[in-house]
XYZ file of C-alpha atoms in Angstrom:
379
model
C 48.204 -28.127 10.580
C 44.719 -28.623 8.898
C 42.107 -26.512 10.249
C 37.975 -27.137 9.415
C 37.289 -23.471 9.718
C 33.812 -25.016 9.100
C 33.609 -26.186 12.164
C 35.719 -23.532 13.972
C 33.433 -20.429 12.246
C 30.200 -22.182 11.007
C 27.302 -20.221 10.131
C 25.871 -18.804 13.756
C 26.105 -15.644 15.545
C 29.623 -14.279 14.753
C 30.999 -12.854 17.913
C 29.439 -16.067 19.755
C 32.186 -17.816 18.461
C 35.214 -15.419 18.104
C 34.688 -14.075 22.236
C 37.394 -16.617 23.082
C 39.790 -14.257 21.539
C 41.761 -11.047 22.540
C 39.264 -9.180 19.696
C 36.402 -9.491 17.756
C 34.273 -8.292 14.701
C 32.678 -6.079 17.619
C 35.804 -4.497 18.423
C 37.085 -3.874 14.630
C 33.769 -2.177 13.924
C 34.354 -0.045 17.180
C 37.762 0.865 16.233
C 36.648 1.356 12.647
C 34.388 4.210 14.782
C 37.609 6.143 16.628
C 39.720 6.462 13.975
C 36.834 7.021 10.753
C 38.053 10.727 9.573
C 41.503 10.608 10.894
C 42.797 7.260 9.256
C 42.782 7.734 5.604
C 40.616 5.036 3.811
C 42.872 3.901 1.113
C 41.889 2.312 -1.915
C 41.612 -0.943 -3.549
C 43.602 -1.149 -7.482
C 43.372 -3.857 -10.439
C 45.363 -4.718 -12.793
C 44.389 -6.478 -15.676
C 47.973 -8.246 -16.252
C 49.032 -9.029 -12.903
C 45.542 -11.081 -12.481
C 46.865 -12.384 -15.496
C 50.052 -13.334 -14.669
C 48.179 -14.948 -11.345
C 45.898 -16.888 -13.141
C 48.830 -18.042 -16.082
C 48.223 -22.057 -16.784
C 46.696 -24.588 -18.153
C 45.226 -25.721 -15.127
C 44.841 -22.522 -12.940
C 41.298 -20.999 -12.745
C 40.871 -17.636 -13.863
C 40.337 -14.555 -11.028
C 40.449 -10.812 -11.011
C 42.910 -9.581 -7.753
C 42.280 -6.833 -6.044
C 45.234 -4.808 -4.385
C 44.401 -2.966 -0.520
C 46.877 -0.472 -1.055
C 47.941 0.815 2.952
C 51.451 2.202 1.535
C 49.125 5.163 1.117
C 48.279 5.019 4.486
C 49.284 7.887 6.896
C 53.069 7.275 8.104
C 52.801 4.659 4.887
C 51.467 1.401 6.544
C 48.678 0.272 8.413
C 50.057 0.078 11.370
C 48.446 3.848 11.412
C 45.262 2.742 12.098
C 46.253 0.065 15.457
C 48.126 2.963 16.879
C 45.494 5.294 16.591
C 42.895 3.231 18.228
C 45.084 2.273 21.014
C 45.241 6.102 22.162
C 41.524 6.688 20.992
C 40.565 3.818 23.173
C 42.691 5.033 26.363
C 40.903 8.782 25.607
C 37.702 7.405 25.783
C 38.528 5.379 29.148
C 39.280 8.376 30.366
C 37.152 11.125 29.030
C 34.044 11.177 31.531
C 36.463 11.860 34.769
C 37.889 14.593 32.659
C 34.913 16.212 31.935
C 34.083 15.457 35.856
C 37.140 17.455 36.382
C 36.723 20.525 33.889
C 40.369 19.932 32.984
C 42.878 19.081 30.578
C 44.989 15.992 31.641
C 48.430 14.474 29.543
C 47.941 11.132 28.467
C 51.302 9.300 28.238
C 51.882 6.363 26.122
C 55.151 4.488 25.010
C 56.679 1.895 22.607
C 59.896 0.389 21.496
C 60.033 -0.032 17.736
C 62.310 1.478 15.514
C 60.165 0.738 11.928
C 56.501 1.726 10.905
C 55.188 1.301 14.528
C 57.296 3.991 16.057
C 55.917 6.446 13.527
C 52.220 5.649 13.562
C 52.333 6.043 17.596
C 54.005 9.525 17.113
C 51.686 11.112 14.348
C 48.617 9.178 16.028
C 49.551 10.561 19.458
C 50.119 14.323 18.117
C 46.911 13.680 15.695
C 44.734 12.759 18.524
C 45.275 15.114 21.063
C 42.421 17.434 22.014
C 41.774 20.538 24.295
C 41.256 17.670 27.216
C 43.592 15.216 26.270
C 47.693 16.452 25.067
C 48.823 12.592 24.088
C 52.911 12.310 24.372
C 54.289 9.712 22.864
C 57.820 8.227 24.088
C 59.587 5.817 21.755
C 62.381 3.882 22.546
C 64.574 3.089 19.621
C 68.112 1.493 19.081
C 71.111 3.397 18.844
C 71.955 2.131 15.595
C 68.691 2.757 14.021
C 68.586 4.791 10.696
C 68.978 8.659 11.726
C 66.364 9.171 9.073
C 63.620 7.281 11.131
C 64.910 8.915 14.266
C 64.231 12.361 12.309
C 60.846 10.873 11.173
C 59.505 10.126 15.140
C 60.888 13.535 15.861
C 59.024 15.409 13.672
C 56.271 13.518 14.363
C 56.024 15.049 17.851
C 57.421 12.367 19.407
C 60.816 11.786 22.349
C 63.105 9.575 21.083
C 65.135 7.748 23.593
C 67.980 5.676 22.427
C 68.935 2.656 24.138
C 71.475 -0.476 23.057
C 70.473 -2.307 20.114
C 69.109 -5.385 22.253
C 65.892 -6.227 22.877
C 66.361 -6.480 26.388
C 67.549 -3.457 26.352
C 64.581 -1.784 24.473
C 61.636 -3.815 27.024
C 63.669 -2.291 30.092
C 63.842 1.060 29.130
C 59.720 1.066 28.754
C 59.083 -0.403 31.810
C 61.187 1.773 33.533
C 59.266 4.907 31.507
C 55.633 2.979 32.130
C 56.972 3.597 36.179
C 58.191 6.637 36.377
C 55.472 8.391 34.283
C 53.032 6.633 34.386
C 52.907 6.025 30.558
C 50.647 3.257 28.999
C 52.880 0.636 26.657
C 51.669 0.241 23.468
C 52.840 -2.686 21.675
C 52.817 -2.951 17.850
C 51.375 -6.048 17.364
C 49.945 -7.904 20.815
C 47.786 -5.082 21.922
C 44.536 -6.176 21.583
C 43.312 -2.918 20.595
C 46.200 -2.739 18.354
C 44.618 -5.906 16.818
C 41.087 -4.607 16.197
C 42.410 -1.091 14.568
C 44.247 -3.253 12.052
C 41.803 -5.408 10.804
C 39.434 -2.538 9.863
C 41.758 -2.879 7.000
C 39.814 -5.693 5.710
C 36.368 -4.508 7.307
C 36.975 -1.754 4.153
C 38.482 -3.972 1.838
C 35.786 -6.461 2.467
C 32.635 -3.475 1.632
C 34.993 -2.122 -1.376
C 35.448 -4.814 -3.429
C 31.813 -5.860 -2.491
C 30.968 -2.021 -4.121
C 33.542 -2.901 -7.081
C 31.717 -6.134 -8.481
C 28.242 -5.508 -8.480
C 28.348 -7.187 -4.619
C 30.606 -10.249 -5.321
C 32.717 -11.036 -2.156
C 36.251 -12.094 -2.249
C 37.122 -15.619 -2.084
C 41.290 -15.464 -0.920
C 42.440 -12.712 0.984
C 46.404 -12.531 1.507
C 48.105 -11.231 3.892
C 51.713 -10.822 4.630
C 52.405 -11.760 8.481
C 55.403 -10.899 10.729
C 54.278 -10.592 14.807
C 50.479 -11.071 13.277
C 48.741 -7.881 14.222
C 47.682 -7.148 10.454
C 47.263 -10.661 10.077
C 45.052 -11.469 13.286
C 43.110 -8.753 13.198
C 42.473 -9.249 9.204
C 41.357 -12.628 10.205
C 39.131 -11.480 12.686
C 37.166 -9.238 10.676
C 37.490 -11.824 7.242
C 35.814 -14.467 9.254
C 33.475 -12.360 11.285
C 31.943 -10.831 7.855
C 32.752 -13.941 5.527
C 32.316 -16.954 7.975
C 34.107 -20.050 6.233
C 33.264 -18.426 2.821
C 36.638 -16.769 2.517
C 40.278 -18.309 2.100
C 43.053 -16.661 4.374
C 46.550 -16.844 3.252
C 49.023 -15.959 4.874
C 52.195 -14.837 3.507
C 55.763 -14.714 4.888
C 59.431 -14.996 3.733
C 61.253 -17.864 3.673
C 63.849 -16.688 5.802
C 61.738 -15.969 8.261
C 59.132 -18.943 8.869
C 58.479 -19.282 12.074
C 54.178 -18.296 11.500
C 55.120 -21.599 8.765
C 56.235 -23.456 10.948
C 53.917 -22.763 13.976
C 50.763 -23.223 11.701
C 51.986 -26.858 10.544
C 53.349 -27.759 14.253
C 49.737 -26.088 16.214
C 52.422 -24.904 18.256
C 53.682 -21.200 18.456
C 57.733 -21.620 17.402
C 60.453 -18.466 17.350
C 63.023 -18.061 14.758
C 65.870 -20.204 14.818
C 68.420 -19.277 17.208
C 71.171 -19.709 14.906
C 69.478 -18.144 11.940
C 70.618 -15.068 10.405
C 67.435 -13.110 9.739
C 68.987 -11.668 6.484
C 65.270 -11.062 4.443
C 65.036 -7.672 2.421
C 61.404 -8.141 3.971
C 62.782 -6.492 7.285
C 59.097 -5.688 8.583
C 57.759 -9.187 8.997
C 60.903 -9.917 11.435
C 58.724 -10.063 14.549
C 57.245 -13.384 15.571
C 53.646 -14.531 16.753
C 52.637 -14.039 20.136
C 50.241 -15.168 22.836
C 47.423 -12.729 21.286
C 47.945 -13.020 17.300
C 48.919 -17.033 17.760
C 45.239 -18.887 18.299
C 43.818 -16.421 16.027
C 46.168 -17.596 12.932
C 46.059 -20.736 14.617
C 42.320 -21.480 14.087
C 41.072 -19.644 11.948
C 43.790 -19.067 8.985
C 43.643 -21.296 5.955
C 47.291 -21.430 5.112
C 50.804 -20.048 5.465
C 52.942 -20.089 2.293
C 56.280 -18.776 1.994
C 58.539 -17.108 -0.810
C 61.940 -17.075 -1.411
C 64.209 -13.428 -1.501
C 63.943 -13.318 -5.474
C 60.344 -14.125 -5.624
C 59.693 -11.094 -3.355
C 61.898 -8.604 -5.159
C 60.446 -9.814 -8.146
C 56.745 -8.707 -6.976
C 58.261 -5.507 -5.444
C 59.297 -4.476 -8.614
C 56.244 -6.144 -10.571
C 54.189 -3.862 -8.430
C 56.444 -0.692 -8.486
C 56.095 -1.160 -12.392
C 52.574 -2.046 -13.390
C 50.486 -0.269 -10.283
C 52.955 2.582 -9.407
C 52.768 1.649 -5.771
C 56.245 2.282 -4.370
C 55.313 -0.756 -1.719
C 57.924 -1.641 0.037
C 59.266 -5.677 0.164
C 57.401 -6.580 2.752
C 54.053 -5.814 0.771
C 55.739 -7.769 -1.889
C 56.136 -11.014 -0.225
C 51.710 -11.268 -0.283
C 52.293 -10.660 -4.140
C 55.126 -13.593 -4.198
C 52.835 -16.221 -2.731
C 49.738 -15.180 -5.230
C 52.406 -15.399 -7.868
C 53.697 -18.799 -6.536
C 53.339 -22.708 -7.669
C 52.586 -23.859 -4.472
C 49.470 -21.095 -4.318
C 48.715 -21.967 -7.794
C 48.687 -25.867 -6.984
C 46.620 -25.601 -3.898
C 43.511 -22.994 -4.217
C 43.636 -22.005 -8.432
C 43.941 -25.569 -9.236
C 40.441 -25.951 -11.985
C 41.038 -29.681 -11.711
C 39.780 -29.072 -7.906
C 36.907 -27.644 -8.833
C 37.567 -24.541 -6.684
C 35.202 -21.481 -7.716
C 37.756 -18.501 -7.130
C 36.519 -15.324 -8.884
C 37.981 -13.041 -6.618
C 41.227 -12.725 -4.904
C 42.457 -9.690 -2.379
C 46.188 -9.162 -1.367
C 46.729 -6.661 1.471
C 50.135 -4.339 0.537
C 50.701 -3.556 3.645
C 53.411 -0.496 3.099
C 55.023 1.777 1.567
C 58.231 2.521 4.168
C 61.024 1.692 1.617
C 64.847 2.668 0.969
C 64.103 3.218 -2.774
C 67.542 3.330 -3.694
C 68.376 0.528 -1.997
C 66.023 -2.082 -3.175
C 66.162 -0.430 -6.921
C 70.030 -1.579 -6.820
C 68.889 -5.163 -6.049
C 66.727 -5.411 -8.787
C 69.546 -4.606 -11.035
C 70.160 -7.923 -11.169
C 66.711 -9.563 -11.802
């Protein structure tokens, strides 16, 4: 699908023409509000010989890259800072009949996620309690999840509760907790304040790199994209602050395509049914949904995909030269900068493209170390 983000974005008031979805710049510079001095703000790396390596060629413009590095988040990805302004949000809802009251009150929230999610609910709920507000945080995970994330949650502050390993299993159990205690659901990448707390990971990257060059701005941001919370609310605050200036990639594996596919259809698509989801990337295994969908849909520039070589490769790349421990998932934005079909497209001199400036988002740093390290063994 080819999208005029020119005529989508333009050049007018910003939020004008972003109300018609779930969030806006407005709400990403709110959320950047709640969770300022809680959220770390992490920084932005170079390095000289991966832009190198990007810009390798004979036809491929030169640019500097600039790494957002959220493995160094809290809990180790950004999905820190959607959590946290989820409960912040709910808190403030809530606050003046509080104070009405005189009292303190428990604020209940729950999830089902068993990966990064799970743990930035738990440490945001414990993190944001106050003398008014004690936050409890439920999260329902599959039996067969690794003990050492169940641990993780747990020490978090968290209740684990362990249902089958289905995700019909995992939605029922919520709803049944939302009922009986009244809890607020929280979901890791559809919640529109979810949404607007991640993309204040490009409303910083956006002012750093700005700070970094003298006030250049970048001209590609990628991002990797699995149910599109990062990636929508990146978007969001990309095109609210950038208009049509800025390129958005986004980046995914090729075993799991379905944002690929979706984008070049204009129709949201699942996974395969018959499709082993077998991608060392395991965090970008959720799909699009009703919220994230017309954001990418609209207002993204491109999806490119990378095969399971091409992101250990970066992994380790970026493990070696910028001694980020990312995990694969972070890798797979590094694969597509890496890539021929990137290369072709938006580094291309012959195009006359001016790209000075490129940003890639690594999104986390939640990785089996051992693991992966044995797979690249063999590169």
């Amino acid at each position: 699908m080819s999208n005029d983000i020119n005529e989508i974005v333009g050049d007018g008031p910003v939020d004008n023409q972003l109300s018609q979805y779930c969030a806006s710049l407005a709400d990403v510079e709110a959320a950047y509000e709640r969770i300022n001095g809680i959220a770390h703000k992490t920084p932005v790396l170079t390095c000289s010989s991966i832009s190198d390596m990007i810009s390798s060629g004979d036809k491929t413009s030169k640019a500097n890259c600039f790494f957002k590095v959220e493995a160094l988040q809290k809990t180790g990805s950004f999905k820190f800072r959607g959590a946290l302004n989820a409960i912040q949000s709910l808190i403030s809802e809530q606050d003046h009949e509080t104070h009405c009251e005189g009292k303190s009150k428990d604020l209940n929230v729950v999830t089902h996620s068993s990966g990064n999610h799970a743990q930035a609910l738990a440490l945001a709920a414990k993190l944001a309690s106050t003398k008014l507000f004690n936050v409890n945080a439920t999260i329902v995970m599959p039996d067969n999840a690794p003990s050492i994330k169940k641990r993780a949650v747990e020490g978090y502050g968290a209740e684990v509760v362990l249902v089958q390993s289905t995700n019909e299993a995992r939605e029922a159990k919520a709803n049944e907790i939302v009922k009986q205690r009244g809890s607020y659901f929280i979901h890791p990448s559809e919640d529109p304040r979810v949404i607007a707390g991640q993309g204040t990971v490009c409303l910083e990257f956006v002012s750093q790199v700005q700070s970094m060059t003298g006030g250049e701005s970048l001209d590609i941001v990628i991002i990797p994209v699995g149910g599109g919370g990062l990636a929508s609310g990146c978007t969001t605050s990309l095109r609210g602050l950038l208009k049509s200036k800025v390129t958005i990639v986004l980046a995914e594996p090729l075993e799991m395509d379905d944002a690929k596919r979706s984008f070049e259809s204009g129709k949201l698509l699942g996974h395969y049914s018959d499709k082993k989801l077998n991608s060392i990337a395991d965090g970008l295994k959720t799909t699009l949904g009703p919220n994230t969908w017309p954001i990418i849909r609209d207002m993204v520039s491109d999806v490119i995909t990378v095969s399971e070589k091409e992101i250990l490769m970066a992994t380790k790349l970026i493990w070696e030269r910028l001694k980020i421990c990312i995990e694969p998932s972070a890798g797979v934005g590094v694969a597509v900068a890496m890539s021929l079909p990137f290369k072709r497209k938006f580094l291309n001199v012959e195009q006359s493209q001016d790209i000075k400036n490129i940003g890639i988002v690594l999104c986390g740093g939640n990785v089996d170390v051992i693991k992966i390290a044995t797979l690249m063994k063999d590169l």
